[in-house]
mmCIF file of C-alpha atoms and ligand atoms in Angstrom:
data_model
loop_
_atom_site.group_PDB
_atom_site.id
_atom_site.type_symbol
_atom_site.label_atom_id
_atom_site.label_comp_id
_atom_site.label_asym_id
_atom_site.label_seq_id
_atom_site.Cartn_x
_atom_site.Cartn_y
_atom_site.Cartn_z
ATOM 1 C CA MET A 27 -12.264 25.910 -15.007
ATOM 2 C CA GLU A 28 -11.868 29.578 -15.947
ATOM 3 C CA ALA A 29 -9.103 30.479 -18.374
ATOM 4 C CA ASN A 30 -5.806 31.446 -16.746
ATOM 5 C CA GLN A 31 -6.551 29.784 -13.430
ATOM 6 C CA MET A 32 -3.958 27.145 -12.531
ATOM 7 C CA PRO A 33 -5.284 23.674 -13.425
ATOM 8 C CA LEU A 34 -5.674 21.213 -10.561
ATOM 9 C CA ASP A 35 -5.173 17.508 -11.121
ATOM 10 C CA SER A 36 -7.275 14.838 -9.442
ATOM 11 C CA PHE A 37 -4.926 14.873 -6.425
ATOM 12 C CA ASN A 38 -5.425 18.652 -6.019
ATOM 13 C CA ARG A 39 -1.938 19.455 -7.255
ATOM 14 C CA GLU A 40 -1.613 22.758 -9.123
ATOM 15 C CA ILE A 41 -0.014 21.948 -12.453
ATOM 16 C CA ASP A 42 1.510 25.064 -14.032
ATOM 17 C CA TYR A 43 4.879 23.894 -15.382
ATOM 18 C CA LEU A 44 5.385 22.383 -18.833
ATOM 19 C CA ARG A 45 8.672 20.710 -19.763
ATOM 20 C CA ILE A 46 9.026 20.546 -23.518
ATOM 21 C CA SER A 47 11.398 18.065 -25.128
ATOM 22 C CA VAL A 48 12.393 19.407 -28.535
ATOM 23 C CA ILE A 49 14.573 16.525 -29.772
ATOM 24 C CA ASP A 50 15.587 12.991 -28.763
ATOM 25 C CA ARG A 51 19.127 13.155 -30.231
ATOM 26 C CA CYS A 52 22.181 13.988 -28.148
ATOM 27 C CA ASN A 53 25.871 14.726 -28.684
ATOM 28 C CA LEU A 54 26.737 12.666 -25.554
ATOM 29 C CA ARG A 55 25.990 9.162 -24.345
ATOM 30 C CA CYS A 56 25.812 9.428 -20.526
ATOM 31 C CA VAL A 57 26.061 5.927 -19.094
ATOM 32 C CA TYR A 58 22.671 6.023 -17.320
ATOM 33 C CA CYS A 59 20.775 7.732 -20.157
ATOM 34 C CA MET A 60 21.799 6.627 -23.665
ATOM 35 C CA PRO A 61 23.411 3.394 -24.900
ATOM 36 C CA LEU A 62 26.356 3.704 -27.288
ATOM 37 C CA ASN A 63 24.638 1.698 -30.025
ATOM 38 C CA GLY A 64 21.274 0.582 -31.292
ATOM 39 C CA ILE A 65 19.300 3.786 -30.820
ATOM 40 C CA ARG A 66 16.545 4.695 -33.269
ATOM 41 C CA PHE A 67 15.893 8.407 -33.289
ATOM 42 C CA LEU A 68 12.695 10.112 -34.383
ATOM 43 C CA PRO A 69 12.598 11.139 -38.052
ATOM 44 C CA LYS A 70 12.503 14.937 -38.433
ATOM 45 C CA ALA A 71 8.928 14.905 -39.724
ATOM 46 C CA GLU A 72 7.781 13.496 -36.386
ATOM 47 C CA LEU A 73 9.243 16.343 -34.335
ATOM 48 C CA LEU A 74 6.951 19.221 -33.474
ATOM 49 C CA THR A 75 7.818 22.343 -35.457
ATOM 50 C CA PRO A 76 8.520 25.709 -33.774
ATOM 51 C CA ALA A 77 5.006 26.879 -34.759
ATOM 52 C CA GLU A 78 3.442 23.720 -33.257
ATOM 53 C CA ILE A 79 5.439 24.121 -30.038
ATOM 54 C CA GLU A 80 4.286 27.745 -29.835
ATOM 55 C CA ALA A 81 0.685 26.611 -30.314
ATOM 56 C CA VAL A 82 0.977 24.196 -27.372
ATOM 57 C CA VAL A 83 2.494 26.957 -25.223
ATOM 58 C CA ARG A 84 -0.345 29.349 -26.135
ATOM 59 C CA ALA A 85 -2.889 26.689 -25.208
ATOM 60 C CA ALA A 86 -1.014 25.948 -21.965
ATOM 61 C CA VAL A 87 -0.946 29.623 -20.968
ATOM 62 C CA SER A 88 -4.668 29.866 -21.702
ATOM 63 C CA VAL A 89 -5.333 27.205 -19.060
ATOM 64 C CA GLY A 90 -2.963 28.664 -16.453
ATOM 65 C CA PHE A 91 0.537 27.293 -17.145
ATOM 66 C CA ARG A 92 3.268 29.840 -16.368
ATOM 67 C CA LYS A 93 6.624 28.038 -16.316
ATOM 68 C CA PHE A 94 8.242 26.409 -19.323
ATOM 69 C CA ARG A 95 11.467 24.500 -19.843
ATOM 70 C CA LEU A 96 13.102 23.189 -23.018
ATOM 71 C CA THR A 97 14.910 19.890 -22.785
ATOM 72 C CA GLY A 98 15.798 16.813 -24.882
ATOM 73 C CA GLY A 99 17.878 14.781 -25.793
ATOM 74 C CA GLU A 100 20.150 17.759 -26.137
ATOM 75 C CA PRO A 101 17.992 20.772 -27.044
ATOM 76 C CA THR A 102 20.918 22.770 -28.449
ATOM 77 C CA LEU A 103 21.116 20.258 -31.331
ATOM 78 C CA ARG A 104 17.881 21.700 -32.737
ATOM 79 C CA LEU A 105 19.046 24.085 -35.458
ATOM 80 C CA ASP A 106 15.858 26.113 -34.976
ATOM 81 C CA LEU A 107 16.234 26.398 -31.181
ATOM 82 C CA LEU A 108 16.511 30.204 -31.358
ATOM 83 C CA GLU A 109 13.223 30.404 -33.227
ATOM 84 C CA ILE A 110 11.574 28.112 -30.665
ATOM 85 C CA VAL A 111 12.795 30.305 -27.792
ATOM 86 C CA GLU A 112 11.742 33.522 -29.545
ATOM 87 C CA ARG A 113 8.273 32.186 -30.269
ATOM 88 C CA ILE A 114 7.689 30.982 -26.702
ATOM 89 C CA ALA A 115 9.200 34.027 -25.003
ATOM 90 C CA ARG A 116 6.867 36.412 -26.770
ATOM 91 C CA VAL A 117 3.669 34.571 -25.795
ATOM 92 C CA PRO A 118 1.922 36.840 -23.261
ATOM 93 C CA GLY A 119 1.630 35.068 -19.912
ATOM 94 C CA VAL A 120 4.850 33.045 -20.160
ATOM 95 C CA GLY A 121 6.575 33.690 -16.822
ATOM 96 C CA GLU A 122 9.804 31.775 -16.979
ATOM 97 C CA LEU A 123 11.477 29.988 -19.892
ATOM 98 C CA ALA A 124 14.471 27.833 -18.907
ATOM 99 C CA LEU A 125 16.679 25.301 -20.721
ATOM 100 C CA THR A 126 18.244 22.037 -19.560
ATOM 101 C CA THR A 127 21.477 21.357 -21.430
ATOM 102 C CA ASN A 128 24.880 19.716 -21.298
ATOM 103 C CA ALA A 129 26.236 23.163 -22.319
ATOM 104 C CA ILE A 130 28.671 21.789 -24.898
ATOM 105 C CA LEU A 131 27.325 24.217 -27.510
ATOM 106 C CA MET A 132 26.544 27.072 -25.135
ATOM 107 C CA ARG A 133 29.803 28.884 -25.820
ATOM 108 C CA GLU A 134 28.346 29.719 -29.234
ATOM 109 C CA LEU A 135 24.675 29.942 -28.266
ATOM 110 C CA ALA A 136 24.361 31.537 -24.807
ATOM 111 C CA GLY A 137 24.291 35.201 -25.908
ATOM 112 C CA SER A 138 21.766 34.724 -28.695
ATOM 113 C CA LEU A 139 19.514 32.505 -26.559
ATOM 114 C CA LYS A 140 19.471 35.174 -23.853
ATOM 115 C CA ALA A 141 18.637 37.833 -26.455
ATOM 116 C CA ALA A 142 15.857 35.596 -27.792
ATOM 117 C CA GLY A 143 14.203 35.572 -24.358
ATOM 118 C CA LEU A 144 15.635 32.574 -22.477
ATOM 119 C CA SER A 145 15.568 33.181 -18.700
ATOM 120 C CA ARG A 146 18.142 30.713 -17.382
ATOM 121 C CA VAL A 147 19.774 27.301 -17.713
ATOM 122 C CA ASN A 148 20.300 24.076 -15.811
ATOM 123 C CA VAL A 149 23.599 22.569 -16.884
ATOM 124 C CA HIS A 150 24.308 18.894 -16.557
ATOM 125 C CA LEU A 151 27.828 18.254 -15.203
ATOM 126 C CA ASP A 152 28.585 15.136 -13.186
ATOM 127 C CA SER A 153 32.111 15.943 -11.972
ATOM 128 C CA LEU A 154 34.918 18.479 -12.004
ATOM 129 C CA ASN A 155 37.356 15.667 -12.753
ATOM 130 C CA PRO A 156 38.001 15.470 -16.530
ATOM 131 C CA VAL A 157 38.631 11.705 -16.349
ATOM 132 C CA THR A 158 35.274 11.060 -14.666
ATOM 133 C CA VAL A 159 33.457 13.338 -17.113
ATOM 134 C CA ASP A 160 34.980 11.420 -20.001
ATOM 135 C CA ARG A 161 33.949 8.050 -18.511
ATOM 136 C CA GLN A 162 30.485 8.974 -17.300
ATOM 137 C CA MET A 163 29.229 11.548 -19.825
ATOM 138 C CA ARG A 164 30.749 9.763 -22.810
ATOM 139 C CA GLY A 165 31.628 12.242 -25.579
ATOM 140 C CA ALA A 166 32.139 15.349 -23.447
ATOM 141 C CA THR A 167 35.258 17.005 -22.189
ATOM 142 C CA PHE A 168 35.133 18.839 -18.880
ATOM 143 C CA ALA A 169 36.651 21.934 -20.572
ATOM 144 C CA GLN A 170 33.840 22.124 -23.146
ATOM 145 C CA ILE A 171 31.136 22.007 -20.484
ATOM 146 C CA TRP A 172 32.942 24.425 -18.181
ATOM 147 C CA GLN A 173 33.390 26.957 -20.990
ATOM 148 C CA GLY A 174 29.696 26.542 -21.784
ATOM 149 C CA ILE A 175 28.764 27.297 -18.165
ATOM 150 C CA GLU A 176 30.977 30.375 -18.140
ATOM 151 C CA ALA A 177 29.329 31.587 -21.335
ATOM 152 C CA CYS A 178 25.873 31.110 -19.761
ATOM 153 C CA GLU A 179 26.896 33.093 -16.710
ATOM 154 C CA ALA A 180 28.436 35.883 -18.803
ATOM 155 C CA ALA A 181 25.227 36.065 -20.855
ATOM 156 C CA GLY A 182 23.123 36.466 -17.687
ATOM 157 C CA LEU A 183 21.366 33.084 -17.901
ATOM 158 C CA THR A 184 21.331 32.994 -14.121
ATOM 159 C CA PRO A 185 21.162 31.677 -11.469
ATOM 160 C CA ILE A 186 23.336 28.906 -12.880
ATOM 161 C CA LYS A 187 22.040 25.515 -11.765
ATOM 162 C CA ILE A 188 24.281 22.459 -12.126
ATOM 163 C CA ASN A 189 22.718 18.990 -12.190
ATOM 164 C CA ALA A 190 24.918 16.018 -11.236
ATOM 165 C CA VAL A 191 23.617 12.456 -11.358
ATOM 166 C CA VAL A 192 25.418 10.497 -8.635
ATOM 167 C CA THR A 193 26.564 7.113 -9.941
ATOM 168 C CA ALA A 194 28.405 4.477 -7.913
ATOM 169 C CA GLY A 195 31.804 3.578 -9.320
ATOM 170 C CA TYR A 196 31.899 6.801 -11.345
ATOM 171 C CA ASN A 197 31.407 10.152 -9.561
ATOM 172 C CA GLU A 198 30.158 9.371 -6.058
ATOM 173 C CA ALA A 199 33.340 10.767 -4.457
ATOM 174 C CA ASP A 200 33.368 13.823 -6.736
ATOM 175 C CA VAL A 201 30.263 15.284 -5.076
ATOM 176 C CA VAL A 202 32.473 17.044 -2.515
ATOM 177 C CA GLU A 203 34.289 19.186 -5.083
ATOM 178 C CA LEU A 204 31.020 19.937 -6.855
ATOM 179 C CA ALA A 205 29.443 21.031 -3.553
ATOM 180 C CA ARG A 206 32.504 23.145 -2.778
ATOM 181 C CA LEU A 207 31.702 25.294 -5.839
ATOM 182 C CA THR A 208 28.888 26.888 -3.814
ATOM 183 C CA LEU A 209 31.351 28.431 -1.341
ATOM 184 C CA ALA A 210 32.654 31.015 -3.791
ATOM 185 C CA ARG A 211 29.850 31.067 -6.373
ATOM 186 C CA ASP A 212 26.128 31.825 -6.160
ATOM 187 C CA TRP A 213 25.351 28.703 -8.194
ATOM 188 C CA HIS A 214 22.914 25.941 -7.319
ATOM 189 C CA VAL A 215 24.565 22.512 -7.365
ATOM 190 C CA ARG A 216 21.961 19.754 -7.304
ATOM 191 C CA PHE A 217 22.564 16.051 -6.779
ATOM 192 C CA ILE A 218 20.118 13.718 -8.524
ATOM 193 C CA GLU A 219 19.421 10.098 -7.617
ATOM 194 C CA LEU A 220 19.541 7.615 -10.475
ATOM 195 C CA MET A 221 16.222 6.439 -11.887
ATOM 196 C CA PRO A 222 15.798 3.435 -14.198
ATOM 197 C CA LEU A 223 13.778 4.356 -17.298
ATOM 198 C CA GLY A 224 13.035 2.408 -20.452
ATOM 199 C CA GLY A 225 14.114 -1.049 -19.353
ATOM 200 C CA GLY A 226 17.374 -1.230 -21.375
ATOM 201 C CA GLU A 227 21.050 -1.316 -20.353
ATOM 202 C CA CYS A 228 20.902 2.255 -18.954
ATOM 203 C CA ALA A 229 17.970 1.287 -16.735
ATOM 204 C CA THR A 230 19.893 -1.755 -15.480
ATOM 205 C CA LEU A 231 22.918 0.427 -14.727
ATOM 206 C CA SER A 232 20.689 2.976 -12.974
ATOM 207 C CA VAL A 233 19.479 0.291 -10.555
ATOM 208 C CA LYS A 234 22.922 -1.247 -9.970
ATOM 209 C CA ARG A 235 24.793 2.056 -9.580
ATOM 210 C CA TYR A 236 22.195 3.834 -7.457
ATOM 211 C CA VAL A 237 23.541 6.022 -4.622
ATOM 212 C CA SER A 238 21.088 7.410 -2.078
ATOM 213 C CA ASN A 239 21.213 11.164 -1.469
ATOM 214 C CA ILE A 240 21.394 10.300 2.228
ATOM 215 C CA GLU A 241 24.868 8.920 1.503
ATOM 216 C CA THR A 242 25.787 11.848 -0.773
ATOM 217 C CA ARG A 243 24.792 14.348 1.909
ATOM 218 C CA ARG A 244 26.831 12.447 4.517
ATOM 219 C CA ARG A 245 29.865 12.497 2.253
ATOM 220 C CA ILE A 246 29.594 16.258 1.664
ATOM 221 C CA GLU A 247 29.074 17.045 5.357
ATOM 222 C CA ALA A 248 32.027 14.862 6.378
ATOM 223 C CA ALA A 249 34.295 16.908 4.112
ATOM 224 C CA LEU A 250 32.801 20.407 4.202
ATOM 225 C CA GLY A 251 30.841 20.662 7.453
ATOM 226 C CA PRO A 252 27.140 20.644 8.316
ATOM 227 C CA LEU A 253 24.621 21.784 5.728
ATOM 228 C CA ILE A 254 22.185 24.516 6.708
ATOM 229 C CA ALA A 255 18.595 23.981 5.558
ATOM 230 C CA LEU A 256 17.222 26.844 3.461
ATOM 231 C CA GLU A 257 13.654 27.893 4.076
ATOM 232 C CA GLY A 258 11.384 29.567 1.605
ATOM 233 C CA ALA A 259 11.754 27.277 -1.389
ATOM 234 C CA SER A 260 8.580 26.838 -3.395
ATOM 235 C CA SER A 261 6.643 23.759 -2.278
ATOM 236 C CA SER A 262 6.902 22.365 -5.808
ATOM 237 C CA ASP A 263 10.710 22.655 -5.975
ATOM 238 C CA GLU A 264 11.808 19.043 -6.383
ATOM 239 C CA ALA A 265 15.124 19.827 -4.641
ATOM 240 C CA ARG A 266 15.643 19.987 -0.871
ATOM 241 C CA ASN A 267 17.929 22.985 -0.541
ATOM 242 C CA PHE A 268 20.833 23.712 1.812
ATOM 243 C CA SER A 269 23.932 25.884 2.009
ATOM 244 C CA LEU A 270 27.399 25.551 3.483
ATOM 245 C CA ALA A 271 28.282 27.912 6.319
ATOM 246 C CA GLY A 272 29.539 31.099 4.645
ATOM 247 C CA GLY A 273 28.645 29.714 1.205
ATOM 248 C CA ARG A 274 27.142 31.913 -1.521
ATOM 249 C CA GLY A 275 25.308 29.217 -3.422
ATOM 250 C CA VAL A 276 22.790 26.442 -2.846
ATOM 251 C CA ILE A 277 23.259 22.686 -2.532
ATOM 252 C CA GLY A 278 20.149 20.784 -3.583
ATOM 253 C CA PHE A 279 19.192 17.122 -3.328
ATOM 254 C CA ILE A 280 16.710 15.660 -5.807
ATOM 255 C CA SER A 281 15.767 12.329 -4.316
ATOM 256 C CA PRO A 282 12.957 10.617 -6.226
ATOM 257 C CA VAL A 283 13.894 7.242 -4.710
ATOM 258 C CA SER A 284 14.846 7.971 -1.089
ATOM 259 C CA GLU A 285 12.461 10.921 -0.644
ATOM 260 C CA PRO A 286 9.739 10.943 -3.329
ATOM 261 C CA TYR A 287 8.079 14.294 -4.061
ATOM 262 C CA CYS A 288 5.093 13.077 -6.095
ATOM 263 C CA GLY A 289 2.710 14.853 -3.698
ATOM 264 C CA SER A 290 4.020 18.258 -4.734
ATOM 265 C CA CYS A 291 4.673 17.542 -8.423
ATOM 266 C CA ASN A 292 3.501 20.512 -10.534
ATOM 267 C CA ARG A 293 4.670 19.438 -13.969
ATOM 268 C CA MET A 294 3.431 18.122 -17.264
ATOM 269 C CA ARG A 295 5.740 16.941 -20.032
ATOM 270 C CA LEU A 296 5.533 17.217 -23.807
ATOM 271 C CA THR A 297 7.641 14.789 -25.845
ATOM 272 C CA ALA A 298 9.458 15.851 -29.027
ATOM 273 C CA ASP A 299 6.927 13.848 -31.083
ATOM 274 C CA GLY A 300 3.958 15.604 -29.552
ATOM 275 C CA LYS A 301 2.614 13.486 -26.684
ATOM 276 C CA PHE A 302 1.718 14.788 -23.263
ATOM 277 C CA HIS A 303 3.666 12.443 -20.987
ATOM 278 C CA LEU A 304 1.696 12.458 -17.763
ATOM 279 C CA CYS A 305 4.402 11.436 -15.259
ATOM 280 C CA LEU A 306 8.151 10.967 -15.780
ATOM 281 C CA LEU A 307 8.015 7.498 -14.188
ATOM 282 C CA ASN A 308 5.000 6.120 -16.012
ATOM 283 C CA ASP A 309 4.154 5.329 -19.664
ATOM 284 C CA ASP A 310 0.753 7.050 -19.863
ATOM 285 C CA GLU A 311 0.526 9.597 -22.683
ATOM 286 C CA LEU A 312 -2.031 11.595 -24.654
ATOM 287 C CA ASP A 313 -1.337 12.515 -28.263
ATOM 288 C CA VAL A 314 -1.578 16.188 -29.158
ATOM 289 C CA ARG A 315 0.226 16.231 -32.508
ATOM 290 C CA ARG A 316 -2.814 14.925 -34.375
ATOM 291 C CA ALA A 317 -4.862 17.882 -33.106
ATOM 292 C CA LEU A 318 -2.057 20.284 -34.001
ATOM 293 C CA ARG A 319 -1.832 18.914 -37.529
ATOM 294 C CA SER A 320 -5.558 18.710 -38.162
ATOM 295 C CA ALA A 321 -6.961 21.508 -40.262
ATOM 296 C CA ARG A 322 -9.786 22.133 -37.755
ATOM 297 C CA GLU A 323 -10.446 25.735 -36.887
ATOM 298 C CA ASP A 324 -10.815 25.045 -33.180
ATOM 299 C CA GLY A 325 -7.335 23.383 -33.145
ATOM 300 C CA LEU A 326 -6.052 25.543 -30.287
ATOM 301 C CA ASP A 327 -9.111 24.887 -28.129
ATOM 302 C CA GLU A 328 -8.697 21.194 -28.828
ATOM 303 C CA VAL A 329 -5.030 21.350 -27.709
ATOM 304 C CA ALA A 330 -6.122 23.062 -24.474
ATOM 305 C CA ARG A 331 -8.800 20.398 -23.952
ATOM 306 C CA ILE A 332 -6.257 17.603 -24.426
ATOM 307 C CA LEU A 333 -3.883 19.313 -21.982
ATOM 308 C CA LEU A 334 -6.609 19.657 -19.351
ATOM 309 C CA ARG A 335 -7.484 15.990 -19.853
ATOM 310 C CA ALA A 336 -3.776 15.129 -19.396
ATOM 311 C CA VAL A 337 -3.716 17.101 -16.138
ATOM 312 C CA GLU A 338 -6.864 15.327 -14.974
ATOM 313 C CA LEU A 339 -5.351 11.892 -15.710
ATOM 314 C CA LYS A 340 -1.943 12.660 -14.169
ATOM 315 C CA PRO A 341 -1.095 9.784 -11.819
ATOM 316 C CA THR A 342 0.760 9.898 -8.518
ATOM 317 C CA GLY A 343 3.225 7.483 -6.909
ATOM 318 C CA HIS A 344 5.912 5.348 -8.517
ATOM 319 C CA HIS A 345 7.588 1.916 -8.282
ATOM 320 C CA LEU A 346 11.252 2.959 -8.269
ATOM 321 C CA LEU A 347 11.929 1.005 -5.100
ATOM 322 C CA ASN A 348 11.065 -2.128 -7.075
ATOM 323 C CA GLY A 349 13.349 -1.001 -9.918
ATOM 324 C CA ARG A 350 10.403 -0.252 -12.223
ATOM 325 C CA SER A 351 9.184 2.836 -14.091
ATOM 326 C CA THR A 352 8.621 3.331 -17.820
ATOM 327 C CA ARG A 353 8.916 0.520 -20.374
ATOM 328 C CA GLU A 354 8.254 2.512 -23.549
ATOM 329 C CA ARG A 355 10.505 5.525 -23.166
ATOM 330 C CA SER A 356 14.000 6.222 -21.864
ATOM 331 C CA MET A 357 15.113 9.440 -20.195
ATOM 332 C CA TYR A 358 16.422 11.009 -23.407
ATOM 333 C CA GLN A 359 13.011 10.424 -25.016
ATOM 334 C CA ILE A 360 11.180 12.308 -22.261
ATOM 335 C CA GLY A 361 13.593 15.000 -21.124
ATOM 336 C CA GLY A 362 14.031 14.364 -17.416
HETATM 337 N N1 SAM B 410 20.843 16.703 -22.358
HETATM 338 C C1 SAM B 410 20.359 17.582 -21.367
HETATM 339 C C2 SAM B 410 21.032 17.316 -20.030
HETATM 340 O O1 SAM B 410 21.706 16.291 -19.909
HETATM 341 O O2 SAM B 410 20.843 18.142 -19.140
HETATM 342 C C3 SAM B 410 18.847 17.533 -21.194
HETATM 343 C C4 SAM B 410 18.184 16.182 -21.209
HETATM 344 S S1 SAM B 410 18.651 15.079 -19.892
HETATM 345 C C5 SAM B 410 17.639 13.682 -20.273
HETATM 346 C C6 SAM B 410 17.863 15.841 -18.505
HETATM 347 C C7 SAM B 410 18.347 15.403 -17.165
HETATM 348 O O3 SAM B 410 18.118 14.038 -16.994
HETATM 349 C C8 SAM B 410 19.826 15.639 -16.931
HETATM 350 O O4 SAM B 410 19.999 16.501 -15.834
HETATM 351 C C9 SAM B 410 20.349 14.255 -16.593
HETATM 352 O O5 SAM B 410 21.315 14.323 -15.652
HETATM 353 C C10 SAM B 410 19.110 13.535 -16.131
HETATM 354 N N2 SAM B 410 19.157 12.083 -16.263
HETATM 355 C C11 SAM B 410 19.397 11.360 -17.365
HETATM 356 N N3 SAM B 410 19.320 10.032 -17.115
HETATM 357 C C12 SAM B 410 19.038 9.916 -15.798
HETATM 358 C C13 SAM B 410 18.823 8.802 -14.922
HETATM 359 N N4 SAM B 410 18.886 7.536 -15.359
HETATM 360 N N5 SAM B 410 18.510 9.049 -13.622
HETATM 361 C C14 SAM B 410 18.431 10.318 -13.178
HETATM 362 N N6 SAM B 410 18.603 11.414 -13.958
HETATM 363 C C15 SAM B 410 18.919 11.212 -15.246
HETATM 364 FE FE1 SF4 B 411 22.474 13.450 -23.477
HETATM 365 FE FE2 SF4 B 411 21.459 14.648 -21.375
HETATM 366 FE FE3 SF4 B 411 21.082 12.019 -21.752
HETATM 367 FE FE4 SF4 B 411 23.501 12.882 -21.125
HETATM 368 S S1 SF4 B 411 21.649 13.021 -19.839
HETATM 369 S S2 SF4 B 411 22.973 11.422 -22.772
HETATM 370 S S3 SF4 B 411 23.569 14.846 -22.095
HETATM 371 S S4 SF4 B 411 20.287 13.626 -23.009
#
């Protein structure tokens, strides 16, 4: 393959989007993602450094990647996040650089992240009801997240995208008020179906508390009227997008269980400890940290070769309907 052409995987999917987890720690303990106790986090020495992350991005651009996203754990807990953003944003060929965050620290960080070159954010908020937020996103207050979102908007990290994971017995009725936000605001509010990852208590909860987006859509339409399908989304957008009549924003449904989108998946993932994770819902990985830390002169070429190999090996299909996905890693160790 020539440099800068988008890499194709063995199912002819164009893979041009790299999601980079920068840390596995988090300041919250969402019920479907992180248990309250018994977590062993990566020691600092195992995390990729800003220079190593930049090296992977340079290699990725050289083989045709254009879109990048920082995630975690909670990426804003990395004290060197600004340096990471600055380094990536100045790599020629980087098209978009986004961040997925719970926004708790964005009141302090939004302006400087924008100045460092961040394009936009996806903010995780499961409800507008403070009691539900407290129960479901353990450790957060609604006010903290809301102020973080407002800071992102004021800093121009737009369009604001909100991600809500719909969880039976927690926020399944709150989807209506979240969807209603799109009437007055040009935000994207996206509803995500629960996925079980990692096999622990959060995976068990994710199976038991699963709500289909078919049901979520029905609930929203019953309260707010029919949704209008939006054309023109990119074929690799994992969300099916709609609007409310007269609404300014977008309502999206991300439905890996009820409507899998593996056929149009365009992404590769890099874990905080330097593995290419080939598919969110599968344990297959290729190590890249060893190549980054070797003293070899062709280190960058080797990183690009490993990435192309990862693209070639990327699987398709999943076993969510049987309640199975990864065994080795949980969501906070991959980045979603
Ligand atoms: N801490 C940041 C956040 O919450 O946005 C970034 C990392 S978090 C792992 C990324 C995304 O994964 C979030 O949007 C979250 O809602 C989603 N997520 C976590 N656990 C999930 C699960 N079991 N099923 C579906 N989505 C999940
Ligand atoms: Fe933290 Fe995000 Fe996981 Fe919630 S979903 S525990 S905010 S990493």
